[in-house]
Each structure stands twice: as C-alpha cells, then as structure tokens.
PDB file of C-alpha atoms in Angstrom:
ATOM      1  CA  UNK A   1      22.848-124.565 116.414  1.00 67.00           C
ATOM      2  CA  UNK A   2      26.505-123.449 116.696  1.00 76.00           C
ATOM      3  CA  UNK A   3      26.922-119.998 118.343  1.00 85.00           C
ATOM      4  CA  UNK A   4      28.753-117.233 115.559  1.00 93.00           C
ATOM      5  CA  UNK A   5      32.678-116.834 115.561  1.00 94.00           C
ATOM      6  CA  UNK A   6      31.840-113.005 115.774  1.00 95.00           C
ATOM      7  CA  UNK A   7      28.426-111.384 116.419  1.00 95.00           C
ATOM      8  CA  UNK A   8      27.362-107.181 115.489  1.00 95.00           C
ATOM      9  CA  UNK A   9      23.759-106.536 117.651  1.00 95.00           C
ATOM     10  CA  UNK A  10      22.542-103.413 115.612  1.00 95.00           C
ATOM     11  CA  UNK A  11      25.686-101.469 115.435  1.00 95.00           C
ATOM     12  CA  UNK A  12      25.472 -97.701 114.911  1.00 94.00           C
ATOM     13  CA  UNK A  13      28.544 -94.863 114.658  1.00 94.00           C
ATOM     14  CA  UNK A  14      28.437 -91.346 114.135  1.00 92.00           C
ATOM     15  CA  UNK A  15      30.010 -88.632 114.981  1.00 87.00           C
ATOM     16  CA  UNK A  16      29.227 -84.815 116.090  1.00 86.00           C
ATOM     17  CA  UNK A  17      31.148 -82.432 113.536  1.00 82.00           C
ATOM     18  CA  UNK A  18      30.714 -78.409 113.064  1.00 81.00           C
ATOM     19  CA  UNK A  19      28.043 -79.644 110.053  1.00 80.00           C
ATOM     20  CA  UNK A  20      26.146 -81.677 112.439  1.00 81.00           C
ATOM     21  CA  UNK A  21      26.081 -85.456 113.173  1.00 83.00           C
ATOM     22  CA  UNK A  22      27.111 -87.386 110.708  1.00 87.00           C
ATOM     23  CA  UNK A  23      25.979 -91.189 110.220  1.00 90.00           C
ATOM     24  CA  UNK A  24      28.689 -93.950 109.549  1.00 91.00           C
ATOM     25  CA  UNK A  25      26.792 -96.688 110.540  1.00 93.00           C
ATOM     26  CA  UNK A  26      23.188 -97.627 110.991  1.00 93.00           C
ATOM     27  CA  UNK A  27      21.786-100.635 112.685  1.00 93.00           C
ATOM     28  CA  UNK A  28      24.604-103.244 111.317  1.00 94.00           C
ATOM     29  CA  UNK A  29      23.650-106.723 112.257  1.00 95.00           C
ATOM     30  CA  UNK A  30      26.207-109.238 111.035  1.00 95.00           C
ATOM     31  CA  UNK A  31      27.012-112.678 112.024  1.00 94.00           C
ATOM     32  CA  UNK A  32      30.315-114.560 111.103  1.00 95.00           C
ATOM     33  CA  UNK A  33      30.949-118.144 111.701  1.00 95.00           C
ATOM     34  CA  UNK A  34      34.646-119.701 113.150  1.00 94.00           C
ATOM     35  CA  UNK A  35      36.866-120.087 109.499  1.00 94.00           C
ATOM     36  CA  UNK A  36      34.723-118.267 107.739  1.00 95.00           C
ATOM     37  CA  UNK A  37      36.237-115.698 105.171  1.00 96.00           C
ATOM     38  CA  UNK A  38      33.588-113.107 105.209  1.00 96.00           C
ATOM     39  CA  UNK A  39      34.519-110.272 102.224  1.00 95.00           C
ATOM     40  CA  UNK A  40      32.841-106.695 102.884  1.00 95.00           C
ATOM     41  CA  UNK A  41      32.189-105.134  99.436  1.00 94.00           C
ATOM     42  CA  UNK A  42      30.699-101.431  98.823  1.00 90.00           C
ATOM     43  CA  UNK A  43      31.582 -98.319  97.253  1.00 88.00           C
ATOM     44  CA  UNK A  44      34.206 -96.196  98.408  1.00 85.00           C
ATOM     45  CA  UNK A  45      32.625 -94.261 101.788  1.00 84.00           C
ATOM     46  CA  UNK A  46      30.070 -96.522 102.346  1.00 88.00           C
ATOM     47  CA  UNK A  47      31.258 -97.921 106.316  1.00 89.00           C
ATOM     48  CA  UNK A  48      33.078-101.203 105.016  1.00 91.00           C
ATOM     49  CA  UNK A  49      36.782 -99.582 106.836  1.00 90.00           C
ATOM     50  CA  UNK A  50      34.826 -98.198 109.572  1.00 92.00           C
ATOM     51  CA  UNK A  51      32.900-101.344 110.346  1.00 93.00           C
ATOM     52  CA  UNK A  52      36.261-103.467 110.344  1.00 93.00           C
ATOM     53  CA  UNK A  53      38.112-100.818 112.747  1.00 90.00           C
ATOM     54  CA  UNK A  54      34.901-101.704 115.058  1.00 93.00           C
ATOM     55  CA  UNK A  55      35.398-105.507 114.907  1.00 93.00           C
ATOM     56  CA  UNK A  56      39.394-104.676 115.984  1.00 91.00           C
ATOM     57  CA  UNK A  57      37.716-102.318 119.031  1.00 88.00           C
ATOM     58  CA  UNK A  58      40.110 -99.643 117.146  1.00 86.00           C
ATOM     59  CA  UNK A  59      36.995 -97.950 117.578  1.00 88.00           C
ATOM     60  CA  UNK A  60      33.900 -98.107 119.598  1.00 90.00           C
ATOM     61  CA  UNK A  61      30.842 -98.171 118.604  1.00 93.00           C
ATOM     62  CA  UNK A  62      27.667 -95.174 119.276  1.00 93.00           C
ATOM     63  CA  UNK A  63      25.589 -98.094 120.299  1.00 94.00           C
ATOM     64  CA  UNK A  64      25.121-101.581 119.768  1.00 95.00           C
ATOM     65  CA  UNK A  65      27.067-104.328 120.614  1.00 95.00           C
ATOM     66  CA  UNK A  66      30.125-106.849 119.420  1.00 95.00           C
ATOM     67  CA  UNK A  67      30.614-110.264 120.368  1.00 94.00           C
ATOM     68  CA  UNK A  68      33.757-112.289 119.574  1.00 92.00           C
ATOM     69  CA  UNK A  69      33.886-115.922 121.466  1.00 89.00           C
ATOM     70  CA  UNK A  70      30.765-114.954 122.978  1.00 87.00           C
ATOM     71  CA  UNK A  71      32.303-112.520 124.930  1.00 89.00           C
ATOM     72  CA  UNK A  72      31.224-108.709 124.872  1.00 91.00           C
ATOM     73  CA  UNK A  73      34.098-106.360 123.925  1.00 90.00           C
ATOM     74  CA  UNK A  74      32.150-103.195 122.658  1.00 87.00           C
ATOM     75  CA  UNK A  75      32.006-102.479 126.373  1.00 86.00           C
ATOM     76  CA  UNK A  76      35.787-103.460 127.521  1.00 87.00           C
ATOM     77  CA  UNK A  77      37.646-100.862 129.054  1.00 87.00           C
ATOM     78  CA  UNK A  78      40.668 -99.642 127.358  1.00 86.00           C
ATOM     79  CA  UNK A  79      43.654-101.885 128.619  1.00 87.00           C
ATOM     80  CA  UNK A  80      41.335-105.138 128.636  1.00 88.00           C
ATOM     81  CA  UNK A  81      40.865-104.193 124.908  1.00 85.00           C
ATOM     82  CA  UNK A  82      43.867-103.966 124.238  1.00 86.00           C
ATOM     83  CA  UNK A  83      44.717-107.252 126.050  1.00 87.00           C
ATOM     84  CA  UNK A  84      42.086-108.699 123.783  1.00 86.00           C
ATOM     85  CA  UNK A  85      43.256-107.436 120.455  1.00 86.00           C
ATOM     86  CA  UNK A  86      46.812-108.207 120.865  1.00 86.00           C
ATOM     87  CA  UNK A  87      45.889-111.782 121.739  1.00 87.00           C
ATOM     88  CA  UNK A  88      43.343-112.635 119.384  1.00 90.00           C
ATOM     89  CA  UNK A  89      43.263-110.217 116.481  1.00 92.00           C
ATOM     90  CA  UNK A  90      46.033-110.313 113.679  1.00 91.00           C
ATOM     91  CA  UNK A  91      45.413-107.122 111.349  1.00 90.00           C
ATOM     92  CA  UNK A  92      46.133-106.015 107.875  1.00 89.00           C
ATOM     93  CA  UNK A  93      46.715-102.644 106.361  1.00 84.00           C
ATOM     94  CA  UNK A  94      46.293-101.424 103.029  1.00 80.00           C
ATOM     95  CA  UNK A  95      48.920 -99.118 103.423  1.00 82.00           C
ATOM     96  CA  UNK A  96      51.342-101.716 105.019  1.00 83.00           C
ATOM     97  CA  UNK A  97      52.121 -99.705 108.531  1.00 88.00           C
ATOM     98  CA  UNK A  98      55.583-100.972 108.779  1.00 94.00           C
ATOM     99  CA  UNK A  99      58.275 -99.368 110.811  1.00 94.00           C
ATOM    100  CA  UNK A 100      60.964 -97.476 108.373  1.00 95.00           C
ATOM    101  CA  UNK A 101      63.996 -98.136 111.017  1.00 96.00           C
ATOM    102  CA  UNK A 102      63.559-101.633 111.852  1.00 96.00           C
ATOM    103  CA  UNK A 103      64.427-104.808 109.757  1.00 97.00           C
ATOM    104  CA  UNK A 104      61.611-107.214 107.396  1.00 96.00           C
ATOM    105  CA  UNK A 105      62.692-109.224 110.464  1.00 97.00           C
ATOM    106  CA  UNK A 106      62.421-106.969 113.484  1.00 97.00           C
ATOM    107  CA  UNK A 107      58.703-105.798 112.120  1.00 96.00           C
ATOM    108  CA  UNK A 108      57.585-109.531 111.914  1.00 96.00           C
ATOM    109  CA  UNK A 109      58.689-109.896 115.797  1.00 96.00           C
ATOM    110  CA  UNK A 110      57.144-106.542 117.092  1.00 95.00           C
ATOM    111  CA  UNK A 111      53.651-108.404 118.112  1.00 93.00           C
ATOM    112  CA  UNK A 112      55.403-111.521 119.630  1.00 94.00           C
ATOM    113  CA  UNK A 113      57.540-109.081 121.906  1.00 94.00           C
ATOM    114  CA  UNK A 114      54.790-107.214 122.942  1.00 90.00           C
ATOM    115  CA  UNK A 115      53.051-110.661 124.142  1.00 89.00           C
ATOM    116  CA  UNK A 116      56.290-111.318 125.936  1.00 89.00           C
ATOM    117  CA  UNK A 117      56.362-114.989 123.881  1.00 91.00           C
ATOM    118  CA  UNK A 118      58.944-117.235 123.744  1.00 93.00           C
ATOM    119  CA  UNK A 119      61.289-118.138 120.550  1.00 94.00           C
ATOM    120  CA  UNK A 120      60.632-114.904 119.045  1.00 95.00           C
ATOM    121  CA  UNK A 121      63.228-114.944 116.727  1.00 94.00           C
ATOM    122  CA  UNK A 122      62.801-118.384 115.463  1.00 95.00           C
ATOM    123  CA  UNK A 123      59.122-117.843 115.175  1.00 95.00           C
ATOM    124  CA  UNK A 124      59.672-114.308 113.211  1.00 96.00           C
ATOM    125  CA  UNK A 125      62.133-116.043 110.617  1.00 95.00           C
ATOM    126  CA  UNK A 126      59.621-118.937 110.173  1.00 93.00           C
ATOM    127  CA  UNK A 127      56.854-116.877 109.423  1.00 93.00           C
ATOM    128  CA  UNK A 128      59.391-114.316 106.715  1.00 94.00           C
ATOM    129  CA  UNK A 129      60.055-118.126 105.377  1.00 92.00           C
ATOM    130  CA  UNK A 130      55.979-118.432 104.840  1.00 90.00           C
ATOM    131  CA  UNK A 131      55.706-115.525 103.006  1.00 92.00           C
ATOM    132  CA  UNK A 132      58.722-116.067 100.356  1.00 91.00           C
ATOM    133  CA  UNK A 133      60.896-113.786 102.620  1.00 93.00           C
ATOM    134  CA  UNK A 134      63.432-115.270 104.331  1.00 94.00           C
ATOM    135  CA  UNK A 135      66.321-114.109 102.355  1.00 94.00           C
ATOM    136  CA  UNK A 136      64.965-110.387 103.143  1.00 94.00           C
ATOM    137  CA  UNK A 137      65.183-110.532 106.695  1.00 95.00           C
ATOM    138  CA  UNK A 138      67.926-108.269 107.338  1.00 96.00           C
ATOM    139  CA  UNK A 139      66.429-105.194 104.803  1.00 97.00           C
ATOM    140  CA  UNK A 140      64.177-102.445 105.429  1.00 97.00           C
ATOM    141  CA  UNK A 141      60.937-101.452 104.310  1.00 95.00           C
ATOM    142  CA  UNK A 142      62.215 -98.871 101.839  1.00 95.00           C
ATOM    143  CA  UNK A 143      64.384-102.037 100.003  1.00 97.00           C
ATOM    144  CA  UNK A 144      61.480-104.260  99.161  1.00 95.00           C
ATOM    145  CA  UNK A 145      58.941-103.580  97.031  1.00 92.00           C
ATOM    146  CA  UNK A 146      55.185-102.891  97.863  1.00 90.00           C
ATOM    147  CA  UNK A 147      54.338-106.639  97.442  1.00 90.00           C
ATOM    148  CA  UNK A 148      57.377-107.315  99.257  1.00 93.00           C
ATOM    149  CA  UNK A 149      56.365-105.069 101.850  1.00 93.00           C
ATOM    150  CA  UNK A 150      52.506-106.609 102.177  1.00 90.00           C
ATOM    151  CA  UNK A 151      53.981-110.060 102.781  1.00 91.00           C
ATOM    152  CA  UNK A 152      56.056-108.816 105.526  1.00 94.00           C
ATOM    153  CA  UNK A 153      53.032-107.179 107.324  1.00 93.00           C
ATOM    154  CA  UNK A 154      50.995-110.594 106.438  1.00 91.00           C
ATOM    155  CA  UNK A 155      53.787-112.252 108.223  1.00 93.00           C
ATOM    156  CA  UNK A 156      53.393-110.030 110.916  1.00 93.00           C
ATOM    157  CA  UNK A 157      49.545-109.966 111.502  1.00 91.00           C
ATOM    158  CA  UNK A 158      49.433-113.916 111.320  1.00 90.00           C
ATOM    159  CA  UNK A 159      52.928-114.356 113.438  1.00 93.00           C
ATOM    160  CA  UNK A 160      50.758-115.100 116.610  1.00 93.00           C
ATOM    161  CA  UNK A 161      48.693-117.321 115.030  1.00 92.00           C
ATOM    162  CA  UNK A 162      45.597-114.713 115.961  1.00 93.00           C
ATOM    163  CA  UNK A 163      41.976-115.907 115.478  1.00 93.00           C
ATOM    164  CA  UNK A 164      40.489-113.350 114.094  1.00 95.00           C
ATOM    165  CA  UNK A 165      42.395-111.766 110.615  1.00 94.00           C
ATOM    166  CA  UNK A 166      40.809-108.248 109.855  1.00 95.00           C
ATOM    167  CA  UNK A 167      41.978-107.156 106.073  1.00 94.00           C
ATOM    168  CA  UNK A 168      41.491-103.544 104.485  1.00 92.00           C
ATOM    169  CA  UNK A 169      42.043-103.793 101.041  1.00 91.00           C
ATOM    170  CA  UNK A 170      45.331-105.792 101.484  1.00 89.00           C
ATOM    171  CA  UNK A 171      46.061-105.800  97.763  1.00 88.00           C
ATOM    172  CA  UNK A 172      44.596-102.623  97.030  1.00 86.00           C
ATOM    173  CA  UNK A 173      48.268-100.717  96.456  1.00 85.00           C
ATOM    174  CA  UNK A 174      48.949-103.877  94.471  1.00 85.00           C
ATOM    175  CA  UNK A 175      49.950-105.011  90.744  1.00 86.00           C
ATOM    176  CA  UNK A 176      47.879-107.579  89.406  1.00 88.00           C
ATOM    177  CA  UNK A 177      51.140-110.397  90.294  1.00 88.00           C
ATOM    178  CA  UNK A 178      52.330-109.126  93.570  1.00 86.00           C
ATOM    179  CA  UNK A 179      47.937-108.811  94.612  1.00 86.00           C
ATOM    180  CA  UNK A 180      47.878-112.469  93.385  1.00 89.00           C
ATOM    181  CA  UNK A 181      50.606-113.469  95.248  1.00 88.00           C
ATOM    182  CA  UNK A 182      49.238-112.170  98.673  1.00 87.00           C
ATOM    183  CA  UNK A 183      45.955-113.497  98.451  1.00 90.00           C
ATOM    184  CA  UNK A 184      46.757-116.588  97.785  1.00 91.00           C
ATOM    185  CA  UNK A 185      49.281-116.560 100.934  1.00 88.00           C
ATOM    186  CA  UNK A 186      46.760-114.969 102.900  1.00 90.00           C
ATOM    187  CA  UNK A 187      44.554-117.542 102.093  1.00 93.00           C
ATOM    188  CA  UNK A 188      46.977-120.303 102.924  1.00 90.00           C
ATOM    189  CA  UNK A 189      48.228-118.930 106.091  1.00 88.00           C
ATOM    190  CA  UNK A 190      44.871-118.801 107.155  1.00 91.00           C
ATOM    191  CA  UNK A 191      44.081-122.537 106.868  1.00 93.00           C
ATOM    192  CA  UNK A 192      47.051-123.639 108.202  1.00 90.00           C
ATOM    193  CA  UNK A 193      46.105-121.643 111.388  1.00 88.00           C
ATOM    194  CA  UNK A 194      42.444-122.026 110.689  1.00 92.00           C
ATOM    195  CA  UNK A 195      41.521-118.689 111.677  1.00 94.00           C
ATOM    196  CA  UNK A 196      38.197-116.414 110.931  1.00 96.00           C
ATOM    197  CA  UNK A 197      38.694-113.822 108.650  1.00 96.00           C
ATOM    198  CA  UNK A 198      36.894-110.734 107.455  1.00 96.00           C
ATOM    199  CA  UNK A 199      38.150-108.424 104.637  1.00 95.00           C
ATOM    200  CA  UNK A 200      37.266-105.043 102.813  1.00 94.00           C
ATOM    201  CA  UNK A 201      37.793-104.859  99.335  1.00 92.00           C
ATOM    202  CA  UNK A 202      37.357-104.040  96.312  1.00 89.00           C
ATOM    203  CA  UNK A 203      39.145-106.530  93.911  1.00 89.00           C
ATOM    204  CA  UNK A 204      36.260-109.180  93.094  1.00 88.00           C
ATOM    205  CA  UNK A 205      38.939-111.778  92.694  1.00 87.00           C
ATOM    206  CA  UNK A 206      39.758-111.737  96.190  1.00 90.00           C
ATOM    207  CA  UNK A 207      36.318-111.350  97.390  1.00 92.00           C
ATOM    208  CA  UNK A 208      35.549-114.552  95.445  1.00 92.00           C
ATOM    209  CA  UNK A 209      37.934-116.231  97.326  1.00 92.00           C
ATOM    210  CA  UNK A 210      36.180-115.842 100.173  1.00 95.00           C
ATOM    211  CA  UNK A 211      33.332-118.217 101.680  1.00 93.00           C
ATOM    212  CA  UNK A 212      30.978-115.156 101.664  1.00 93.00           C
ATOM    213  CA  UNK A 213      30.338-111.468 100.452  1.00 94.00           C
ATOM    214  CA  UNK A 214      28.171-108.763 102.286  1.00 94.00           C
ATOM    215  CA  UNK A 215      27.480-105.612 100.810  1.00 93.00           C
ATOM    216  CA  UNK A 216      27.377-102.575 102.324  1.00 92.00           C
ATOM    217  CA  UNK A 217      25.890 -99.255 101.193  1.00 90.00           C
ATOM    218  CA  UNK A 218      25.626 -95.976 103.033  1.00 87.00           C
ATOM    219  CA  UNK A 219      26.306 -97.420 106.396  1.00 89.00           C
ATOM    220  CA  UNK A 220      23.598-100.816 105.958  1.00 90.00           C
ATOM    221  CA  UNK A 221      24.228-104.412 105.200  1.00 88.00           C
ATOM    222  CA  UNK A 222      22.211-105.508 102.747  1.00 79.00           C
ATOM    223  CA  UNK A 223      19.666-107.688 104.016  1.00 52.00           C
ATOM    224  CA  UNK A 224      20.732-110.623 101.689  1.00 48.00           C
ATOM    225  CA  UNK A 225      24.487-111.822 101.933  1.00 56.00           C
ATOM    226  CA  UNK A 226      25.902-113.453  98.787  1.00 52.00           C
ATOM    227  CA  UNK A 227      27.239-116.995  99.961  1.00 56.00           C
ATOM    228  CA  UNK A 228      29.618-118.479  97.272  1.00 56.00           C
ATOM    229  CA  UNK A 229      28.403-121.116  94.861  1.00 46.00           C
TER     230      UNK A 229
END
C-alpha cells in the first residue's frame, strides 16, 4: 500500500488566553495522497486556516504529529523548517501578500532568490507568461486588479515548482470571472508540475474541482471524507 503524500497523527492546537485555553484543534487525523487536491470545507472559525498554517509549519502544533515525504517536521527546529518550507511548499494567500514596492515581476522572483537558483529572471517571466501576465511585468501591485494580483502570487507560490501547494481561500476576494480564471490556472499549473495540493474554501465550485473534500467543524474532521464522483 503506497505510503500518504502528507500524514496529521492526532493533531491538537490551543492556546492559553486571559479567558482560559481555548481549543483550535482536536485530534485531526488526515491523510493526503501525492497529486491529490484535497479541499478543506467548514464554516467560518471552524480550524480549516489554522489546520493549513500547520501543514506549512507556519505554526506548530500542541501535540501530535505531521509527516510530509515521510519525514517528521512538527518537530524540526526553526531554520530546518524553514529550509523545508522554502523548498517544498509553494503557498497561497487569500489576501494576496504581495510586496507594494516591487514589480508583478520582482514578486514572482522573491522565492527563487531566496533559494539562491539559477535563471531567475527567465524563470520569473515564464511563470508571469503562465498566468496571462507577461505584459504586466514591469507594474506594481496597486496597477493590477485583484485577479490580476492573485495570478501574480499563483505565479509566485508555484515559481519553484514546490510539491506541496497550500491554498486559503485563493478566490475568496474574487468576482465570479477573475475566481474562475484562477482556479482553473491553479489547477493547470498544478498538473503540469504534478504537485499535491490542499485548499480552504468556501466556493463549492472550486472545492468540486478538487479530487476530495473534508469537512471540518469546531476543530474535527469529519469521520467520513467526501471523495468526488
């Protein structure tokens, strides 16, 4: 039986506040396979962010443990994890995270320069040419419209051709066209580089794009995952 892509052992967060502890996460068992597109649905508050900033080691975990490649990275230290996420993990954001002062084209290249990789700049344009882009290399984030601005971050999350593609609600600041137009891109770009993927959302039409959904209420999986049809 083929080992899982990524692997949660009974994952648990919570944190102590001036009200008490508060539970984010309780016993989370989840296993994803390599190219899967697993979609995490739930109402709003319910983990699905919190679980994904766990799978990126953006956070750690109370207890429990994460596996990705069979390899244990809930206990890393700091700059191993860091290591790790930079060369494996390509990630997503809602609200786009892109850096005002710097170019479509200079955002796209930040993660390659930070892995010290060679071409960079060819590499950076070909991936703004993926995404529809090319001709908006030279303008900044505050020129290009929100979809605009989502297909720049997509080109800069899958620039390294990462492994692992962690997506919160990447087409939830979206109209209906530009949300269309990113998921299927995102979609795309993940095939060519056959990566695993994992997504929060809320739109059901990109959580039916995926290859599975897994619901999530008050900090628990459900116990039965819907696979698609």
């Amino acid at each position: 039986m083929a080992k899982p892509f990524l692997e949660l052992r009974n994952i648990n967060l919570s944190f102590n506040t001036k009200a008490g502890l508060i539970s984010i996460l309780n016993g989370v068992n989840l296993k994803v396979m390599q190219e899967e597109a697993v979609a995490l649905i739930g109402p709003s508050g319910s983990g699905k962010s919190s679980l994904l900033m766990l799978i990126g080691g953006l956070e750690r975990p109370s207890s429990g443990k994460i596996f990705l490649l069979n390899r244990e990275i809930s206990n890393l230290n700091q700059s191993s994890l860091t290591r790790f996420r930079r060369d494996m993990i390509g990630v997503i954001f809602q609200s786009f995270h892109l850096i005002p002062t710097m170019t479509a084209l200079e955002n796209v290249m930040i993660p390659l320069e930070i892995m010290k990789a060679n071409n960079i700049f060819e590499r950076s344009l070909e991936a703004l040419k993926k995404v529809a882009l090319i001709k908006r290399s030279s303008h900044y984030p505050a020129e290009l419209s929100g979809g605009e601005q989502q297909r720049v971050a997509l080109a800069r999350a899958l620039v390294t051709k990462p492994k692992l593609i962690l997506a919160d609600e990447p087409t939830g600041n979206l109209d209906k066209e530009s949300g269309e137009m990113v998921t299927q891109m995102l979609f795309d770009l993940k095939a060519e580089v056959g990566s695993t993927m994992v997504i929060v959302t809320h739109s059901n039409d990109l959580a039916n794009r995926c290859t599975r959904k897994v619901s999530i209420n008050d900090g628990r999986l459900n116990s039965d995952s819907i696979k698609k049809s």
